Coordinates of C-alpha atoms in Angstrom, one line a residue:
Chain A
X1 CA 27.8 -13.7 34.4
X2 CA 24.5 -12.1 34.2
X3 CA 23.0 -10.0 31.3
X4 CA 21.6 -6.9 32.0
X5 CA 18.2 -6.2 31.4
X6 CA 18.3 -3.3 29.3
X7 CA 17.0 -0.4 31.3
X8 CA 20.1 -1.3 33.8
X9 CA 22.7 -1.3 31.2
X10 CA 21.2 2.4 29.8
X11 CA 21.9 3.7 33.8
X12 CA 25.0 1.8 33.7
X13 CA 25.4 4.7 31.0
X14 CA 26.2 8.6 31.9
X15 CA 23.4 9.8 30.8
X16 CA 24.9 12.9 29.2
X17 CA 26.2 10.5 26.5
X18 CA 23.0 9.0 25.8
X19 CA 21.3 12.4 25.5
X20 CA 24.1 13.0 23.0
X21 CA 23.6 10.0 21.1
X22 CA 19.7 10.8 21.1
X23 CA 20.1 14.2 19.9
X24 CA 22.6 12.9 16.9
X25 CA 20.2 10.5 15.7
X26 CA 17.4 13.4 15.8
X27 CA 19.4 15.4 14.2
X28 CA 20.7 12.9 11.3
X29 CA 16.8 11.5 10.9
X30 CA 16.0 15.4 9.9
X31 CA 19.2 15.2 7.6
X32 CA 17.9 12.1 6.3
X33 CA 14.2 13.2 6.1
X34 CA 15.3 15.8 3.8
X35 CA 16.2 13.8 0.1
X36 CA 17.0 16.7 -1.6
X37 CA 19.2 17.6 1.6
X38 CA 21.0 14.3 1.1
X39 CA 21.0 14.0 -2.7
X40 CA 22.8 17.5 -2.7
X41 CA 25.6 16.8 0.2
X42 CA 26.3 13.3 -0.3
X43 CA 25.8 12.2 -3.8
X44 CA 28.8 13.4 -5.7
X45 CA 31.2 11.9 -1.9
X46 CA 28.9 8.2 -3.0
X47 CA 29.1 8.5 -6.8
X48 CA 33.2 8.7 -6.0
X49 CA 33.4 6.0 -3.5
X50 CA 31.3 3.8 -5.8
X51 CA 33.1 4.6 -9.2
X52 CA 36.1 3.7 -8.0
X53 CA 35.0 0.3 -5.8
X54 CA 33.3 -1.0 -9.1
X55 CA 35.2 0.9 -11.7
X56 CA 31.9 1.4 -13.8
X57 CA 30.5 5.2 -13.6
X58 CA 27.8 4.3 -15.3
X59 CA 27.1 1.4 -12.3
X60 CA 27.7 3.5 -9.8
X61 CA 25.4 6.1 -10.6
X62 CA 23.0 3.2 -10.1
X63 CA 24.2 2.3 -6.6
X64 CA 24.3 5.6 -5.9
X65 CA 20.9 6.1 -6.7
X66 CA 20.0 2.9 -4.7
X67 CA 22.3 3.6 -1.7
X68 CA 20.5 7.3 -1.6
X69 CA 16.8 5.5 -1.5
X70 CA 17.7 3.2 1.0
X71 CA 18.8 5.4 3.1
X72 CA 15.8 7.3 3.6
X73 CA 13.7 4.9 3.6
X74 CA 15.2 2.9 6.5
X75 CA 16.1 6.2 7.7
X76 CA 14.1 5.3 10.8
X77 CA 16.4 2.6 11.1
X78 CA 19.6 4.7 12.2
X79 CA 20.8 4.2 15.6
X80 CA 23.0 7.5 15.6
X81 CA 25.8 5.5 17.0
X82 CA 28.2 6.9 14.1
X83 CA 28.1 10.0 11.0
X84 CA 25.6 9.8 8.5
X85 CA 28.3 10.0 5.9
X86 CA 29.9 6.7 7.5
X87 CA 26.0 5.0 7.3
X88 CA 25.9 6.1 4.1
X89 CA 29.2 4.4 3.0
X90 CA 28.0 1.0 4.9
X91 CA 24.8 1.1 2.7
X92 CA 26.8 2.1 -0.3
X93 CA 29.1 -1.0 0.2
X94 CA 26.1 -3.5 1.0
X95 CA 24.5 -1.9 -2.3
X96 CA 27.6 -2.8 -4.4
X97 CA 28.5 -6.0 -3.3
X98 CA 24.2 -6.9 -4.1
X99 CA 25.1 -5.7 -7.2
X100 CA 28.5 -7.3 -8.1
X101 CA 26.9 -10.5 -7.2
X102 CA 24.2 -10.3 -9.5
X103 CA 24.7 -12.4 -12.6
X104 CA 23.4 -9.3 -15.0
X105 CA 26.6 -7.1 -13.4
X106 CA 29.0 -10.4 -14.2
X107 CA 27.4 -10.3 -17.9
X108 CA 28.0 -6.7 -18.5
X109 CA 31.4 -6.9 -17.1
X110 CA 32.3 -9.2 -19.7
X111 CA 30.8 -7.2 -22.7
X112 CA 31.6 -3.9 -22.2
X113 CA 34.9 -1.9 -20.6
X114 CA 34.4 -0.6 -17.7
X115 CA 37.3 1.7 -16.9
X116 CA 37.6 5.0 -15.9
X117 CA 38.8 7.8 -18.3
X118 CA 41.8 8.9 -16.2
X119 CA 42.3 11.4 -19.0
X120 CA 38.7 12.9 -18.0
X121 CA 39.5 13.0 -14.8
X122 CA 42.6 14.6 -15.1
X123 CA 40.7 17.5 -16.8
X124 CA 39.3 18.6 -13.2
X125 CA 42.4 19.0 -11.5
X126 CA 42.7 22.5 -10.2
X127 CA 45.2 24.8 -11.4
X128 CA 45.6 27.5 -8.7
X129 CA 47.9 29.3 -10.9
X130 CA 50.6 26.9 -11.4
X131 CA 53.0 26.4 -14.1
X132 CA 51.9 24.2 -17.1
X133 CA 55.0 21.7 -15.8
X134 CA 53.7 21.6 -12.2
X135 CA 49.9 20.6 -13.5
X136 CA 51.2 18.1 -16.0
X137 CA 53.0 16.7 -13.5
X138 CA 50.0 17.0 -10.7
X139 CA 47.9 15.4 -14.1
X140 CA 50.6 12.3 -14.2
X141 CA 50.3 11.8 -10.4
X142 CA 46.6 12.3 -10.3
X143 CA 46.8 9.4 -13.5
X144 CA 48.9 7.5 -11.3
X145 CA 47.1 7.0 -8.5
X146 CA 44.0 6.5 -10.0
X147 CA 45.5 3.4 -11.8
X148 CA 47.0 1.9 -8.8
X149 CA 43.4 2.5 -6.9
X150 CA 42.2 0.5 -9.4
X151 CA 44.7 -2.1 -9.4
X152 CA 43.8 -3.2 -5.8
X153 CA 42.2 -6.5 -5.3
X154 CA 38.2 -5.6 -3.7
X155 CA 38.9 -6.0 -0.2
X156 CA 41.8 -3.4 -0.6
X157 CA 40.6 -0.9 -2.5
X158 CA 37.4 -0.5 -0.1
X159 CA 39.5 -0.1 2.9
X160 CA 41.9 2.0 0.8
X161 CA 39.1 4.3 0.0
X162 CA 37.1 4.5 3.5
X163 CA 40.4 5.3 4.9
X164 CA 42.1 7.7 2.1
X165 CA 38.8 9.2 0.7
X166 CA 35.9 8.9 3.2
X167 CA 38.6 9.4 5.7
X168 CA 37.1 7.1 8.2
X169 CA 39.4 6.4 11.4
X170 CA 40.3 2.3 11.2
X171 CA 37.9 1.3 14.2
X172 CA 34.8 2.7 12.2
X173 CA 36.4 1.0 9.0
X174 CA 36.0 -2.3 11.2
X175 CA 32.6 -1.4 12.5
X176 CA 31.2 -1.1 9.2
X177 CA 33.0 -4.3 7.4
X178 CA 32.4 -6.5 10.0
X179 CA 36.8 -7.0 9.8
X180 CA 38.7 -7.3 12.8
X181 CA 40.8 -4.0 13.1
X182 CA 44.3 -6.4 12.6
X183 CA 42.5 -7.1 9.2
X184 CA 41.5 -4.0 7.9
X185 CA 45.3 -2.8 8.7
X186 CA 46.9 -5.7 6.7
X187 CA 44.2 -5.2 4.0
X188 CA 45.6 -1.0 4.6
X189 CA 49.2 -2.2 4.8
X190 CA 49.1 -3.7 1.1
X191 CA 46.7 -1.1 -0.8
X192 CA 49.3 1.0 0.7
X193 CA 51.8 -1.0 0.0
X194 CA 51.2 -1.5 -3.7
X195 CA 49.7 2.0 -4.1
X196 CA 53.2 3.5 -3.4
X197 CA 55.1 1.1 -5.6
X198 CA 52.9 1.6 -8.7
X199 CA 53.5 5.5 -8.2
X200 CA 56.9 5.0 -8.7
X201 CA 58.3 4.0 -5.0
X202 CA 59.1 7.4 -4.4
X203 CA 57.5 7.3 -0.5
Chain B
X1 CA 61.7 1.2 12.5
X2 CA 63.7 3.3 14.6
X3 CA 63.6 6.5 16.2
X4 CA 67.3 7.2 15.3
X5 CA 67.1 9.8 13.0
X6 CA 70.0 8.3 10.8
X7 CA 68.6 5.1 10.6
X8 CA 65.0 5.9 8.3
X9 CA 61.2 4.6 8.9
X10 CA 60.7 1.3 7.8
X11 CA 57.6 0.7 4.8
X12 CA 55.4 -0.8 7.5
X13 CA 56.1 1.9 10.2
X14 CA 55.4 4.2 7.6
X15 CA 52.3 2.8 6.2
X16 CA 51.3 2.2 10.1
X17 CA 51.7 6.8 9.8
X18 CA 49.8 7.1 6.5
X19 CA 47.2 4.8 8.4
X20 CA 47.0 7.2 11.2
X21 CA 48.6 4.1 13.5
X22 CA 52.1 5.0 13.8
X23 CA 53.5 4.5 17.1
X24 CA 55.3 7.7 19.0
X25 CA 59.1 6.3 18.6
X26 CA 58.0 6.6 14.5
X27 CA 56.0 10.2 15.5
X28 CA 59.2 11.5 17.4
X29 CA 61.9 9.9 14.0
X30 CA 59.4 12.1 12.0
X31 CA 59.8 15.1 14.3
X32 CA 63.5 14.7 13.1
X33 CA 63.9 13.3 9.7
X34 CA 63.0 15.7 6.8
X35 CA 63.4 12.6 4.2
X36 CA 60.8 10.7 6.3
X37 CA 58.5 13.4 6.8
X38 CA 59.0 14.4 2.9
X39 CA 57.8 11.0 2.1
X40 CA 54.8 11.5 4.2
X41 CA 54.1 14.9 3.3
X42 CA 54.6 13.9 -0.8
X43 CA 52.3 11.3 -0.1
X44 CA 49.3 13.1 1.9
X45 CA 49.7 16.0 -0.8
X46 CA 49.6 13.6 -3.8
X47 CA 46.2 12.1 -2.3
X48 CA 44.9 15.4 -1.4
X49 CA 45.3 16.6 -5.0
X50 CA 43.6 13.2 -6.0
X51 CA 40.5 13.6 -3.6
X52 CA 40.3 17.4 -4.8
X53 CA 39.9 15.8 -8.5
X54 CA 37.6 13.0 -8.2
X55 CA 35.3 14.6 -5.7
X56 CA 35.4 17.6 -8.5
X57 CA 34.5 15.0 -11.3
X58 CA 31.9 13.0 -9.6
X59 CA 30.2 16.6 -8.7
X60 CA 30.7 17.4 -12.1
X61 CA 28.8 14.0 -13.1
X62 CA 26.7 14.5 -11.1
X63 CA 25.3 17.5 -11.9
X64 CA 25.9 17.1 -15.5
X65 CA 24.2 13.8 -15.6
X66 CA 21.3 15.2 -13.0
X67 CA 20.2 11.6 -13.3
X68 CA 20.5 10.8 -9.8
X69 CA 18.8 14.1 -8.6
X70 CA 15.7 13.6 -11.3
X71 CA 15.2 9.9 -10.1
X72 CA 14.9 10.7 -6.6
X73 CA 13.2 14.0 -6.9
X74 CA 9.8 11.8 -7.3
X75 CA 10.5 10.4 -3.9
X76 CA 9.6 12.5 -1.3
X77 CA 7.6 12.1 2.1
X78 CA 3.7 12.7 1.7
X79 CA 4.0 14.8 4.7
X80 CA 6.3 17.6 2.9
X81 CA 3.1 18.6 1.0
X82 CA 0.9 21.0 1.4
X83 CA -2.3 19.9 2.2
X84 CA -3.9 22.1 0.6
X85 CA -3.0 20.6 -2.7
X86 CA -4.3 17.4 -1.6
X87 CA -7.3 18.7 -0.9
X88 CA -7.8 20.9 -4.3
X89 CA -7.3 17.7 -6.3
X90 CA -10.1 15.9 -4.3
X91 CA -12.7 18.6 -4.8
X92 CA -11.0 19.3 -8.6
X93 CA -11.9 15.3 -9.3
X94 CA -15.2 15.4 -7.3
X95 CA -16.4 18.4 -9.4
X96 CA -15.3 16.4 -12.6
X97 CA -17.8 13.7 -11.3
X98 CA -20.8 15.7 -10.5
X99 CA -20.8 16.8 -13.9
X100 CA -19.4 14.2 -15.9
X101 CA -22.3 11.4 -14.3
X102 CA -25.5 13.2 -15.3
X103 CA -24.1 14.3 -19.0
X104 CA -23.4 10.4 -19.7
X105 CA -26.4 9.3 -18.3
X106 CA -28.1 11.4 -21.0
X107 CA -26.6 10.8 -23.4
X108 CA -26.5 7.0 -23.2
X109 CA -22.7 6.8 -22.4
X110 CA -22.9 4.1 -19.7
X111 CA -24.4 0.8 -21.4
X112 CA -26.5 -1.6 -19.2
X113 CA -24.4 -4.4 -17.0
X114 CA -25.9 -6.5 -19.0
X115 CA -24.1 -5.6 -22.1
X116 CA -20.9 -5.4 -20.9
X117 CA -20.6 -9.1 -19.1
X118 CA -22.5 -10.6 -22.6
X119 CA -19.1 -8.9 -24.4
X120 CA -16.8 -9.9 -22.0
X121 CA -17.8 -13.4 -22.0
X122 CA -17.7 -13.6 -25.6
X123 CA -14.2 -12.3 -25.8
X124 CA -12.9 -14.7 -22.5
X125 CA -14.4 -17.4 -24.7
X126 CA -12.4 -16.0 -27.9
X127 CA -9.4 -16.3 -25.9
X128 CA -9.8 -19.6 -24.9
X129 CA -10.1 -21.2 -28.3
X130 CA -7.3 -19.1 -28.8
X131 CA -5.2 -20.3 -25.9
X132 CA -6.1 -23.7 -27.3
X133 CA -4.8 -23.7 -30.5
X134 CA -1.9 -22.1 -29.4
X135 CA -1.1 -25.2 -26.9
X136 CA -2.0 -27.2 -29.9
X137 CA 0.5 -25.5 -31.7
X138 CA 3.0 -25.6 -29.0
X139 CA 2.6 -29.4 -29.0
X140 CA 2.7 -30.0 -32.4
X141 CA 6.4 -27.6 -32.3
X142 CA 7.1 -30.0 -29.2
X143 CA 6.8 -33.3 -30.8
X144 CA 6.1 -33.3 -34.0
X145 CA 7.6 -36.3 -35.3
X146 CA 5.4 -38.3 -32.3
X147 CA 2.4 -40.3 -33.9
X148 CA -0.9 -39.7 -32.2
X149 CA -1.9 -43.5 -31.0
X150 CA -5.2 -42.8 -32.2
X151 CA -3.7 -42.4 -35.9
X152 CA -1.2 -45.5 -35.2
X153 CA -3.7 -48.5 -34.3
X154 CA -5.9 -46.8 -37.0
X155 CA -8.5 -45.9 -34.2
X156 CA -9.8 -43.0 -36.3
X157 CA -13.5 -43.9 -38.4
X158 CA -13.4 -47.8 -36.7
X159 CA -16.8 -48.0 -34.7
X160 CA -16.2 -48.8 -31.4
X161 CA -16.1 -53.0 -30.8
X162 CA -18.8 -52.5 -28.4
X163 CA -20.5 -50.8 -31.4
X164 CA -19.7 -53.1 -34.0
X165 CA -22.8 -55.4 -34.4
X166 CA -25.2 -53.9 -32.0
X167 CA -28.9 -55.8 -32.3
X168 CA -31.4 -53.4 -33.8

């Protein structure tokens, strides 16, 4: 079978779809020429995504910070063949692992604790009116789940969180890990798994 | 899994839901079953609630913090700025220049080339004895309980055998 040179394979392509996937990478290179743009939309979805795939707030303000910058500078770099949010989250991941590798991040682990204060978190929960039972038991849950998020082994608790946070549909999970889509539905099928028995198997 | 509506959803047909993978016999049990659809429901509410609160946190930390907004505020495309700025600190240092040249001249600001390579010879050589007895020092903290072979064989004050009766 022969490869096709690539000016054949872009006709092989309606061209309304490449004039749509040319206009969303314009588009997202504006988004991403603009750091205070980014800084302000995406920062707090990173900071989130990051806190709870290292555990360390502290760290991931770092990665954040990191994720943010290489962004826009490779910003020429996006093809536009998915949402800035979802190339954000593939940098964000790259960023971490870099840093969970790096022998300082293995020093620090061991010398200081890095959990979350699920007790600080619980303080944001919105009340909408509710009665004081109903938000202390919304508070438990919200407790709850942030302790079995953290319970997941790595590979789990990214897909976990791409899936149940960045809300990212399984294919572009796969896209982005590099996984098989079988894989990142096993890895799904246990965070899920053990999520739902650490809140108390009541699903 | 089944789509009898007495007979509930299995974990993995509901996880294979939760995951947005369910197949339409487990869509059409859910269509039926109020316990399986409560499950689902609890679940996607619990998570909601969840997502609500940490993205409120991490906004909160965020902002709080402003660390990530302060680093990044430095970075910004050269383009972005007006030109005119650039241009106003060019003629602002070139002013600066003009008048800042002539005044030192008079006044003997600026010493002679000469001057300044004589001083900065003397202190490169001041730094190399320096650097020297340092690495003496180092090797002395390296080895120091190593005999120098000069001072083992006695070598030190002996004329040198070639030396030793030289004719006059």
């Amino acid at each position: 079978m022969g490869a096709y040179a690539s000016s054949e394979f872009i006709d092989m392509v309606p061209r309304s779809r490449v004039e749509w996937r040319c206009a969303r990478r314009a588009r997202a290179i504006g988004e991403l020429d603009d750091i205070d743009g980014l800084v302000k939309n995406y920062s707090a979805r990173i900071l989130r995504f990051v806190t709870y795939s290292t555990g360390d707030p502290d760290l991931a303000e770092t990665i954040t910070q990191d994720t943010l910058l290489k962004a826009w500078m490779g910003r020429e770099n996006f093809r536009g063949d998915c949402s800035v949010k979802t190339w954000l989250t593939g940098i964000a991941i790259n960023v971490t692992r870099d840093h969970l590798r790096s022998a300082k991040f293995k020093f620090w682990r061991q010398t200081r604790s890095t959990a979350l204060d699920v007790q600080d978190l619980a303080a944001f929960l919105p009340a909408e009116g509710s009665s004081p039972e109903r938000q202390m038991l919304a508070r438990e849950k919200v407790r709850e789940l942030s302790q079995a998020v953290e319970g997941l082994s790595p590979n789990q608790r990214t897909v976990f969180l791409m899936k149940f946070v960045e809300e990212m549909p399984v294919a572009e999970i796969s896209q982005v890990l590099g996984m098989p889509v079988n894989t990142v539905r096993t890895h799904l099928h246990r965070a899920l798994s053990s999520v739902r028995s650490r809140m108390g198997a009541k699903l | 899994m089944t789509s009898e509506s007495t007979i509930h959803l299995s974990d993995e047909a509901l996880n294979d839901v939760l995951i947005g993978m369910g197949s339409s016999a487990s869509e059409s049990h859910l269509a039926a079953c109020p316990l399986c659809r409560g499950k689902v429901e609890e679940f996607q509410s619990d998570l909601g609630a969840w997502n609500l609160t940490t993205l409120k946190w991490t906004e909160a930390r965020a902002e709080r913090a402003g660390r990530i907004q302060a680093r990044l505020s430095g970075i910004r495309p050269a383009r972005r700025r007006p030109p005119l700025a650039a241009l106003g600190w060019a003629l602002a240092v070139a002013a600066l220049l003009a008048i800042a040249i002539p005044v030192g001249r008079e006044s003997g600001m600026f010493g002679t080339n000469h001057g300044t390579t004589v001083a900065s010879q003397e202190d490169s050589e001041a730094q190399i004895a320096q650097d020297n007895e340092l690495l003496k020092a180092v090797n002395a903290a390296i080895n120091p309980d190593e005999m120098s072979p000069l001072k083992e064989y006695d070598l030190f004050g002996r004329p040198h055998p070639r030396h030793r009766h030289r004719p006059q």
